[in-house]
């Protein structure tokens, strides 16, 4: 049985509330990353904001993240973009009672300018992800969903855009 509570005006499950708190706390997220996402610590990625609908992440240009062209390495940008979509999937899955597996099956990216400072990625497609997960739960069939994360520099200029296709399916018992 799933119990919902009100968290900042929105109905969420206890699991979702816990994940949202972890993702919005710098120290708790670092501890979580140590065991689940160690590359986050190495690259210095941060979650600026996370809730059921939106996730904002950032990564900055630094020695470990650079490429020979004096900008942030594309794979690091991809990691920050993926994190902004993956966090939304984790929060949405936190509401489900049964186990659902998820993985990226496709990725498309476009790079618009060099990332030389902080790049902030924003994905606002949490509802789209939640809808796909609910369909998996109800229909017991695998489902894919494509979501976009846009990366902007401190001036608000578009640096990169990423589209990720997430696949969700019920775990076999």
Short mmCIF file of N, CA and C in Angstrom, two decimals:
data_model
loop_
_atom_site.label_atom_id
_atom_site.label_comp_id
_atom_site.label_asym_id
_atom_site.label_seq_id
_atom_site.Cartn_x
_atom_site.Cartn_y
_atom_site.Cartn_z
N UNK A 1 0.84 -1.18 0.00
CA UNK A 1 0.00 0.00 0.00
C UNK A 1 0.89 1.24 0.00
N UNK A 2 0.56 2.19 -0.86
CA UNK A 2 1.36 3.39 -1.02
C UNK A 2 0.67 4.55 -0.30
N UNK A 3 1.40 5.21 0.59
CA UNK A 3 0.87 6.37 1.29
C UNK A 3 1.48 7.63 0.70
N UNK A 4 0.63 8.60 0.45
CA UNK A 4 1.10 9.87 -0.09
C UNK A 4 1.07 10.92 1.01
N UNK A 5 2.03 11.82 0.96
CA UNK A 5 2.09 12.93 1.91
C UNK A 5 2.23 14.22 1.13
N UNK A 6 1.96 15.33 1.76
CA UNK A 6 2.11 16.62 1.11
C UNK A 6 3.52 17.13 1.39
N UNK A 7 4.30 17.38 0.32
CA UNK A 7 5.66 17.89 0.43
C UNK A 7 5.75 19.15 -0.40
N UNK A 8 5.90 20.30 0.26
CA UNK A 8 5.96 21.60 -0.42
C UNK A 8 4.77 21.79 -1.36
N UNK A 9 3.57 21.41 -0.88
CA UNK A 9 2.35 21.64 -1.64
C UNK A 9 2.04 20.59 -2.69
N UNK A 10 2.86 19.55 -2.82
CA UNK A 10 2.66 18.53 -3.84
C UNK A 10 2.53 17.18 -3.14
N UNK A 11 1.63 16.34 -3.64
CA UNK A 11 1.46 15.01 -3.06
C UNK A 11 2.58 14.10 -3.57
N UNK A 12 3.35 13.55 -2.64
CA UNK A 12 4.44 12.64 -2.99
C UNK A 12 4.43 11.46 -2.02
N UNK A 13 5.08 10.37 -2.44
CA UNK A 13 5.22 9.23 -1.54
C UNK A 13 6.39 9.49 -0.60
N UNK A 14 6.50 8.67 0.43
CA UNK A 14 7.62 8.79 1.37
C UNK A 14 8.95 8.61 0.64
N UNK A 15 9.01 7.64 -0.29
CA UNK A 15 10.24 7.40 -1.04
C UNK A 15 10.61 8.62 -1.89
N UNK A 16 9.62 9.22 -2.52
CA UNK A 16 9.88 10.41 -3.33
C UNK A 16 10.38 11.56 -2.46
N UNK A 17 9.74 11.74 -1.32
CA UNK A 17 10.17 12.81 -0.40
C UNK A 17 11.63 12.61 0.00
N UNK A 18 11.99 11.37 0.30
CA UNK A 18 13.37 11.06 0.69
C UNK A 18 14.35 11.38 -0.44
N UNK A 19 14.02 10.95 -1.66
CA UNK A 19 14.90 11.23 -2.80
C UNK A 19 15.02 12.73 -3.07
N UNK A 20 13.91 13.43 -3.02
CA UNK A 20 13.93 14.88 -3.26
C UNK A 20 14.82 15.57 -2.24
N UNK A 21 14.73 15.15 -0.98
CA UNK A 21 15.59 15.73 0.06
C UNK A 21 17.06 15.44 -0.20
N UNK A 22 17.37 14.20 -0.59
CA UNK A 22 18.76 13.84 -0.89
C UNK A 22 19.29 14.69 -2.04
N UNK A 23 18.52 14.78 -3.13
CA UNK A 23 18.97 15.49 -4.32
C UNK A 23 19.10 17.00 -4.09
N UNK A 24 18.34 17.54 -3.16
CA UNK A 24 18.40 18.98 -2.90
C UNK A 24 19.34 19.36 -1.76
N UNK A 25 19.99 18.39 -1.17
CA UNK A 25 20.96 18.65 -0.10
C UNK A 25 22.36 18.37 -0.62
N UNK A 26 23.21 19.37 -0.62
CA UNK A 26 24.57 19.19 -1.13
C UNK A 26 25.31 18.05 -0.45
N UNK A 27 25.28 18.00 0.88
CA UNK A 27 26.05 16.98 1.60
C UNK A 27 25.43 15.59 1.43
N UNK A 28 24.10 15.49 1.48
CA UNK A 28 23.45 14.18 1.29
C UNK A 28 23.67 13.67 -0.13
N UNK A 29 23.64 14.58 -1.11
CA UNK A 29 23.87 14.16 -2.49
C UNK A 29 25.31 13.69 -2.69
N UNK A 30 26.26 14.35 -2.05
CA UNK A 30 27.66 13.91 -2.15
C UNK A 30 27.82 12.51 -1.56
N UNK A 31 27.19 12.26 -0.42
CA UNK A 31 27.25 10.93 0.21
C UNK A 31 26.59 9.89 -0.70
N UNK A 32 25.43 10.21 -1.25
CA UNK A 32 24.73 9.33 -2.19
C UNK A 32 25.63 9.04 -3.39
N UNK A 33 26.27 10.08 -3.92
CA UNK A 33 27.13 9.94 -5.10
C UNK A 33 28.34 9.07 -4.83
N UNK A 34 28.87 9.16 -3.63
CA UNK A 34 30.04 8.37 -3.28
C UNK A 34 29.81 6.89 -3.56
N UNK A 35 28.61 6.40 -3.29
CA UNK A 35 28.30 4.99 -3.46
C UNK A 35 27.58 4.66 -4.76
N UNK A 36 26.80 5.59 -5.28
CA UNK A 36 25.98 5.30 -6.46
C UNK A 36 26.48 5.94 -7.75
N UNK A 37 27.10 7.12 -7.66
CA UNK A 37 27.53 7.88 -8.84
C UNK A 37 28.89 8.54 -8.60
N UNK A 38 29.95 7.76 -8.43
CA UNK A 38 31.24 8.37 -8.06
C UNK A 38 31.79 9.39 -9.07
N UNK A 39 31.45 9.26 -10.35
CA UNK A 39 31.93 10.24 -11.33
C UNK A 39 31.38 11.64 -11.06
N UNK A 40 30.23 11.71 -10.41
CA UNK A 40 29.66 13.01 -10.03
C UNK A 40 30.63 13.75 -9.12
N UNK A 41 31.21 13.02 -8.17
CA UNK A 41 32.17 13.64 -7.25
C UNK A 41 33.44 14.06 -7.98
N UNK A 42 33.92 13.22 -8.87
CA UNK A 42 35.17 13.52 -9.58
C UNK A 42 35.02 14.75 -10.47
N UNK A 43 33.88 14.86 -11.14
CA UNK A 43 33.68 15.99 -12.06
C UNK A 43 33.16 17.24 -11.37
N UNK A 44 32.67 17.09 -10.16
CA UNK A 44 32.14 18.25 -9.43
C UNK A 44 30.74 18.66 -9.83
N UNK A 45 30.00 17.74 -10.44
CA UNK A 45 28.62 18.05 -10.81
C UNK A 45 27.78 18.34 -9.58
N UNK A 46 26.79 19.20 -9.75
CA UNK A 46 25.90 19.54 -8.65
C UNK A 46 24.46 19.52 -9.14
N UNK A 47 23.57 19.23 -8.21
CA UNK A 47 22.14 19.38 -8.49
C UNK A 47 21.72 20.69 -7.84
N UNK A 48 21.23 21.60 -8.66
CA UNK A 48 20.78 22.90 -8.19
C UNK A 48 19.36 22.80 -7.62
N UNK A 49 18.52 22.04 -8.32
CA UNK A 49 17.12 21.89 -7.91
C UNK A 49 16.59 20.58 -8.45
N UNK A 50 15.79 19.89 -7.64
CA UNK A 50 15.15 18.66 -8.10
C UNK A 50 13.77 18.54 -7.45
N UNK A 51 12.78 18.28 -8.28
CA UNK A 51 11.44 17.96 -7.80
C UNK A 51 10.81 17.01 -8.81
N UNK A 52 9.50 16.78 -8.71
CA UNK A 52 8.86 15.81 -9.60
C UNK A 52 8.84 16.25 -11.06
N UNK A 53 8.88 17.53 -11.33
CA UNK A 53 8.76 18.04 -12.69
C UNK A 53 10.09 18.49 -13.30
N UNK A 54 10.98 19.07 -12.49
CA UNK A 54 12.17 19.73 -13.00
C UNK A 54 13.42 19.29 -12.26
N UNK A 55 14.51 19.16 -13.02
CA UNK A 55 15.82 18.95 -12.40
C UNK A 55 16.83 19.86 -13.10
N UNK A 56 17.59 20.57 -12.29
CA UNK A 56 18.63 21.47 -12.81
C UNK A 56 19.95 21.00 -12.23
N UNK A 57 20.91 20.73 -13.12
CA UNK A 57 22.25 20.30 -12.71
C UNK A 57 23.27 21.28 -13.27
N UNK A 58 24.47 21.25 -12.73
CA UNK A 58 25.52 22.10 -13.29
C UNK A 58 26.87 21.41 -13.17
N UNK A 59 27.75 21.81 -14.06
CA UNK A 59 29.13 21.35 -14.04
C UNK A 59 29.97 22.51 -14.56
N UNK A 60 31.16 22.64 -14.03
CA UNK A 60 31.99 23.77 -14.47
C UNK A 60 33.26 23.28 -15.16
N UNK A 61 33.79 24.14 -15.96
CA UNK A 61 35.06 23.89 -16.62
C UNK A 61 36.14 23.89 -15.55
N UNK A 62 36.90 22.82 -15.47
CA UNK A 62 38.03 22.74 -14.55
C UNK A 62 39.03 21.74 -15.10
N UNK A 63 40.14 21.61 -14.45
CA UNK A 63 41.24 20.80 -14.95
C UNK A 63 40.80 19.38 -15.32
N UNK A 64 40.11 18.69 -14.44
CA UNK A 64 39.72 17.30 -14.70
C UNK A 64 38.64 17.16 -15.77
N UNK A 65 37.93 18.24 -16.08
CA UNK A 65 36.83 18.19 -17.04
C UNK A 65 37.19 18.75 -18.41
N UNK A 66 38.41 19.18 -18.60
CA UNK A 66 38.74 19.91 -19.82
C UNK A 66 39.14 18.99 -20.97
N UNK A 67 39.06 19.53 -22.16
CA UNK A 67 39.57 18.87 -23.36
C UNK A 67 40.73 19.70 -23.91
N UNK A 68 41.41 19.25 -24.95
CA UNK A 68 42.56 20.01 -25.48
C UNK A 68 42.19 21.37 -26.09
N UNK A 69 40.90 21.63 -26.25
CA UNK A 69 40.45 22.86 -26.91
C UNK A 69 40.01 23.93 -25.91
N UNK A 70 40.42 23.78 -24.67
CA UNK A 70 40.13 24.72 -23.59
C UNK A 70 38.63 24.93 -23.37
N UNK A 71 37.92 23.82 -23.36
CA UNK A 71 36.50 23.84 -23.00
C UNK A 71 36.17 22.54 -22.27
N UNK A 72 34.97 22.45 -21.76
CA UNK A 72 34.57 21.25 -21.03
C UNK A 72 34.40 20.08 -21.99
N UNK A 73 34.96 18.96 -21.62
CA UNK A 73 34.90 17.74 -22.42
C UNK A 73 33.45 17.34 -22.65
N UNK A 74 33.11 16.93 -23.87
CA UNK A 74 31.72 16.65 -24.21
C UNK A 74 31.10 15.56 -23.35
N UNK A 75 31.88 14.58 -22.95
CA UNK A 75 31.34 13.48 -22.13
C UNK A 75 30.92 13.98 -20.75
N UNK A 76 31.63 14.95 -20.22
CA UNK A 76 31.27 15.53 -18.92
C UNK A 76 29.95 16.30 -19.07
N UNK A 77 29.80 17.03 -20.16
CA UNK A 77 28.53 17.72 -20.41
C UNK A 77 27.39 16.71 -20.53
N UNK A 78 27.66 15.60 -21.21
CA UNK A 78 26.65 14.55 -21.34
C UNK A 78 26.26 13.95 -20.01
N UNK A 79 27.24 13.80 -19.12
CA UNK A 79 26.94 13.26 -17.79
C UNK A 79 26.03 14.20 -17.00
N UNK A 80 26.31 15.49 -17.07
CA UNK A 80 25.48 16.46 -16.35
C UNK A 80 24.07 16.52 -16.94
N UNK A 81 23.98 16.43 -18.26
CA UNK A 81 22.66 16.42 -18.91
C UNK A 81 21.89 15.16 -18.54
N UNK A 82 22.56 14.03 -18.57
CA UNK A 82 21.91 12.76 -18.22
C UNK A 82 21.44 12.76 -16.78
N UNK A 83 22.24 13.34 -15.90
CA UNK A 83 21.86 13.42 -14.49
C UNK A 83 20.55 14.19 -14.32
N UNK A 84 20.37 15.25 -15.11
CA UNK A 84 19.14 16.04 -14.98
C UNK A 84 17.90 15.25 -15.40
N UNK A 85 18.06 14.27 -16.27
CA UNK A 85 16.92 13.44 -16.66
C UNK A 85 16.80 12.21 -15.76
N UNK A 86 17.92 11.64 -15.39
CA UNK A 86 17.91 10.44 -14.54
C UNK A 86 17.35 10.69 -13.16
N UNK A 87 17.62 11.86 -12.61
CA UNK A 87 17.07 12.22 -11.29
C UNK A 87 15.54 12.25 -11.37
N UNK A 88 15.00 12.79 -12.45
CA UNK A 88 13.55 12.82 -12.61
C UNK A 88 12.98 11.41 -12.68
N UNK A 89 13.69 10.51 -13.36
CA UNK A 89 13.24 9.11 -13.43
C UNK A 89 13.28 8.47 -12.05
N UNK A 90 14.34 8.72 -11.30
CA UNK A 90 14.45 8.14 -9.96
C UNK A 90 13.35 8.66 -9.04
N UNK A 91 13.07 9.95 -9.11
CA UNK A 91 12.00 10.51 -8.28
C UNK A 91 10.65 9.90 -8.68
N UNK A 92 10.39 9.79 -9.97
CA UNK A 92 9.13 9.19 -10.43
C UNK A 92 9.02 7.74 -10.00
N UNK A 93 10.11 7.00 -10.09
CA UNK A 93 10.10 5.59 -9.68
C UNK A 93 9.95 5.44 -8.18
N UNK A 94 10.28 6.46 -7.42
CA UNK A 94 10.13 6.41 -5.98
C UNK A 94 8.69 6.27 -5.54
N UNK A 95 7.74 6.56 -6.43
CA UNK A 95 6.32 6.46 -6.10
C UNK A 95 5.80 5.04 -6.34
N UNK A 96 6.52 4.24 -7.10
CA UNK A 96 6.03 2.93 -7.48
C UNK A 96 6.29 1.89 -6.40
N UNK A 97 5.35 1.00 -6.21
CA UNK A 97 5.49 -0.07 -5.22
C UNK A 97 6.28 -1.23 -5.82
N UNK A 98 6.10 -1.51 -7.10
CA UNK A 98 6.79 -2.65 -7.71
C UNK A 98 8.08 -2.20 -8.37
N UNK A 99 8.98 -3.14 -8.60
CA UNK A 99 10.28 -2.82 -9.19
C UNK A 99 10.20 -2.59 -10.68
N UNK A 100 10.69 -1.46 -11.11
CA UNK A 100 10.78 -1.14 -12.53
C UNK A 100 12.23 -0.79 -12.82
N UNK A 101 12.80 -1.44 -13.83
CA UNK A 101 14.17 -1.17 -14.24
C UNK A 101 14.16 -0.06 -15.29
N UNK A 102 15.24 0.72 -15.33
CA UNK A 102 15.33 1.77 -16.34
C UNK A 102 16.76 1.92 -16.81
N UNK A 103 16.90 2.26 -18.09
CA UNK A 103 18.21 2.42 -18.71
C UNK A 103 18.08 3.32 -19.94
N UNK A 104 19.16 3.98 -20.27
CA UNK A 104 19.18 4.80 -21.48
C UNK A 104 19.42 3.89 -22.68
N UNK A 105 18.59 4.04 -23.71
CA UNK A 105 18.75 3.22 -24.91
C UNK A 105 19.22 4.04 -26.11
N UNK A 106 19.13 5.37 -26.01
CA UNK A 106 19.58 6.22 -27.11
C UNK A 106 19.89 7.60 -26.58
N UNK A 107 20.85 8.25 -27.23
CA UNK A 107 21.21 9.62 -26.86
C UNK A 107 21.56 10.39 -28.12
N UNK A 108 21.09 11.62 -28.18
CA UNK A 108 21.41 12.52 -29.30
C UNK A 108 21.86 13.84 -28.69
N UNK A 109 22.90 14.41 -29.24
CA UNK A 109 23.39 15.68 -28.68
C UNK A 109 23.76 16.65 -29.79
N UNK A 110 23.65 17.93 -29.45
CA UNK A 110 24.10 19.01 -30.32
C UNK A 110 24.87 20.00 -29.48
N UNK A 111 26.00 20.46 -30.01
CA UNK A 111 26.84 21.40 -29.29
C UNK A 111 26.84 22.72 -30.05
N UNK A 112 26.44 23.77 -29.36
CA UNK A 112 26.22 25.06 -30.01
C UNK A 112 27.36 26.04 -29.83
N UNK A 113 28.09 25.92 -28.73
CA UNK A 113 29.26 26.76 -28.49
C UNK A 113 30.13 26.09 -27.43
N UNK A 114 31.36 26.57 -27.31
CA UNK A 114 32.28 25.99 -26.32
C UNK A 114 31.78 26.25 -24.90
N UNK A 115 31.92 25.24 -24.08
CA UNK A 115 31.56 25.36 -22.66
C UNK A 115 32.83 25.74 -21.91
N UNK A 116 32.93 27.01 -21.55
CA UNK A 116 34.17 27.50 -20.93
C UNK A 116 34.02 27.85 -19.47
N UNK A 117 32.85 27.90 -18.97
CA UNK A 117 32.63 28.23 -17.55
C UNK A 117 31.69 27.19 -16.96
N UNK A 118 30.74 27.66 -16.19
CA UNK A 118 29.72 26.76 -15.64
C UNK A 118 28.64 26.54 -16.69
N UNK A 119 28.26 25.28 -16.87
CA UNK A 119 27.15 24.93 -17.75
C UNK A 119 26.04 24.34 -16.89
N UNK A 120 24.86 24.89 -17.04
CA UNK A 120 23.71 24.46 -16.24
C UNK A 120 22.69 23.78 -17.15
N UNK A 121 22.34 22.54 -16.80
CA UNK A 121 21.39 21.76 -17.58
C UNK A 121 20.04 21.74 -16.88
N UNK A 122 19.00 21.86 -17.70
CA UNK A 122 17.65 21.86 -17.14
C UNK A 122 16.76 20.91 -17.95
N UNK A 123 16.11 20.01 -17.23
CA UNK A 123 15.11 19.13 -17.84
C UNK A 123 13.80 19.37 -17.09
N UNK A 124 12.75 19.65 -17.84
CA UNK A 124 11.44 19.95 -17.25
C UNK A 124 10.38 18.95 -17.71
N UNK A 125 10.79 17.69 -17.87
CA UNK A 125 9.87 16.70 -18.43
C UNK A 125 9.55 15.58 -17.45
N UNK A 126 9.49 15.92 -16.18
CA UNK A 126 9.17 14.93 -15.16
C UNK A 126 7.80 14.30 -15.35
N UNK A 127 6.82 15.09 -15.78
CA UNK A 127 5.47 14.55 -15.99
C UNK A 127 5.46 13.52 -17.11
N UNK A 128 6.24 13.78 -18.14
CA UNK A 128 6.34 12.85 -19.26
C UNK A 128 6.93 11.51 -18.80
N UNK A 129 7.96 11.58 -17.96
CA UNK A 129 8.58 10.38 -17.42
C UNK A 129 7.61 9.63 -16.51
N UNK A 130 6.93 10.36 -15.64
CA UNK A 130 5.96 9.74 -14.73
C UNK A 130 4.84 9.03 -15.49
N UNK A 131 4.39 9.65 -16.56
CA UNK A 131 3.32 9.05 -17.37
C UNK A 131 3.79 7.72 -17.97
N UNK A 132 5.01 7.69 -18.49
CA UNK A 132 5.55 6.45 -19.06
C UNK A 132 5.66 5.36 -18.00
N UNK A 133 6.11 5.73 -16.81
CA UNK A 133 6.25 4.75 -15.73
C UNK A 133 4.88 4.22 -15.30
N UNK A 134 3.88 5.08 -15.24
CA UNK A 134 2.53 4.62 -14.89
C UNK A 134 2.00 3.64 -15.94
N UNK A 135 2.32 3.90 -17.21
CA UNK A 135 1.87 2.99 -18.28
C UNK A 135 2.54 1.63 -18.14
N UNK A 136 3.81 1.61 -17.77
CA UNK A 136 4.51 0.34 -17.55
C UNK A 136 3.83 -0.42 -16.41
N UNK A 137 3.51 0.30 -15.36
CA UNK A 137 2.87 -0.30 -14.18
C UNK A 137 1.51 -0.89 -14.54
N UNK A 138 0.72 -0.16 -15.31
CA UNK A 138 -0.64 -0.59 -15.63
C UNK A 138 -0.66 -1.68 -16.71
N UNK A 139 0.10 -1.46 -17.79
CA UNK A 139 0.05 -2.37 -18.93
C UNK A 139 1.04 -3.52 -18.83
N UNK A 140 1.99 -3.43 -17.91
CA UNK A 140 3.01 -4.47 -17.74
C UNK A 140 3.81 -4.70 -19.02
N UNK A 141 3.98 -3.64 -19.79
CA UNK A 141 4.74 -3.68 -21.04
C UNK A 141 5.88 -2.67 -20.96
N UNK A 142 7.03 -2.96 -21.58
CA UNK A 142 8.13 -1.98 -21.61
C UNK A 142 7.68 -0.70 -22.31
N UNK A 143 8.28 0.40 -21.92
CA UNK A 143 7.91 1.71 -22.46
C UNK A 143 9.16 2.55 -22.61
N UNK A 144 9.24 3.33 -23.70
CA UNK A 144 10.35 4.27 -23.84
C UNK A 144 9.79 5.68 -23.86
N UNK A 145 10.63 6.61 -23.43
CA UNK A 145 10.25 8.02 -23.43
C UNK A 145 11.50 8.84 -23.75
N UNK A 146 11.34 9.83 -24.63
CA UNK A 146 12.44 10.73 -24.97
C UNK A 146 12.27 12.05 -24.23
N UNK A 147 13.35 12.47 -23.59
CA UNK A 147 13.33 13.73 -22.84
C UNK A 147 14.55 14.56 -23.22
N UNK A 148 14.42 15.87 -23.09
CA UNK A 148 15.48 16.79 -23.49
C UNK A 148 16.02 17.55 -22.29
N UNK A 149 17.33 17.79 -22.32
CA UNK A 149 17.99 18.62 -21.32
C UNK A 149 18.80 19.67 -22.07
N UNK A 150 18.58 20.93 -21.71
CA UNK A 150 19.28 22.03 -22.37
C UNK A 150 20.34 22.59 -21.43
N UNK A 151 21.56 22.76 -21.97
CA UNK A 151 22.67 23.30 -21.19
C UNK A 151 22.97 24.72 -21.60
N UNK A 152 23.00 25.61 -20.62
CA UNK A 152 23.26 27.03 -20.88
C UNK A 152 24.43 27.51 -20.03
N UNK A 153 25.12 28.53 -20.55
CA UNK A 153 26.21 29.12 -19.78
C UNK A 153 25.65 30.17 -18.82
N UNK A 154 26.54 30.83 -18.09
CA UNK A 154 26.09 31.82 -17.10
C UNK A 154 25.39 33.02 -17.72
N UNK A 155 25.61 33.25 -19.03
CA UNK A 155 24.93 34.35 -19.73
C UNK A 155 23.58 33.91 -20.30
N UNK A 156 23.22 32.65 -20.11
CA UNK A 156 21.95 32.13 -20.62
C UNK A 156 22.01 31.64 -22.05
N UNK A 157 23.21 31.66 -22.65
CA UNK A 157 23.35 31.20 -24.03
C UNK A 157 23.38 29.67 -24.08
N UNK A 158 22.71 29.11 -25.09
CA UNK A 158 22.65 27.67 -25.25
C UNK A 158 24.03 27.12 -25.62
N UNK A 159 24.52 26.20 -24.82
CA UNK A 159 25.82 25.57 -25.05
C UNK A 159 25.62 24.21 -25.72
N UNK A 160 24.70 23.42 -25.19
CA UNK A 160 24.47 22.07 -25.71
C UNK A 160 23.04 21.64 -25.41
N UNK A 161 22.53 20.78 -26.28
CA UNK A 161 21.22 20.17 -26.02
C UNK A 161 21.37 18.66 -26.17
N UNK A 162 20.75 17.94 -25.27
CA UNK A 162 20.81 16.49 -25.26
C UNK A 162 19.40 15.93 -25.24
N UNK A 163 19.20 14.88 -26.00
CA UNK A 163 17.95 14.14 -25.96
C UNK A 163 18.29 12.70 -25.55
N UNK A 164 17.64 12.23 -24.52
CA UNK A 164 17.86 10.87 -24.01
C UNK A 164 16.58 10.07 -24.16
N UNK A 165 16.73 8.84 -24.62
CA UNK A 165 15.60 7.92 -24.64
C UNK A 165 15.77 6.96 -23.48
N UNK A 166 14.85 7.01 -22.54
CA UNK A 166 14.86 6.12 -21.39
C UNK A 166 13.90 4.97 -21.66
N UNK A 167 14.33 3.77 -21.31
CA UNK A 167 13.48 2.58 -21.42
C UNK A 167 13.13 2.12 -20.01
N UNK A 168 11.85 1.86 -19.78
CA UNK A 168 11.36 1.38 -18.49
C UNK A 168 10.67 0.05 -18.70
N UNK A 169 10.94 -0.90 -17.82
CA UNK A 169 10.20 -2.17 -17.86
C UNK A 169 10.19 -2.79 -16.47
N UNK A 170 9.17 -3.61 -16.24
CA UNK A 170 9.07 -4.29 -14.95
C UNK A 170 10.19 -5.31 -14.83
N UNK A 171 10.76 -5.38 -13.64
CA UNK A 171 11.79 -6.38 -13.38
C UNK A 171 11.16 -7.76 -13.34
N UNK A 172 11.92 -8.72 -13.81
CA UNK A 172 11.45 -10.11 -13.75
C UNK A 172 11.65 -10.63 -12.35
N UNK A 173 10.68 -11.36 -11.86
CA UNK A 173 10.75 -11.86 -10.48
C UNK A 173 11.39 -13.21 -10.40
#
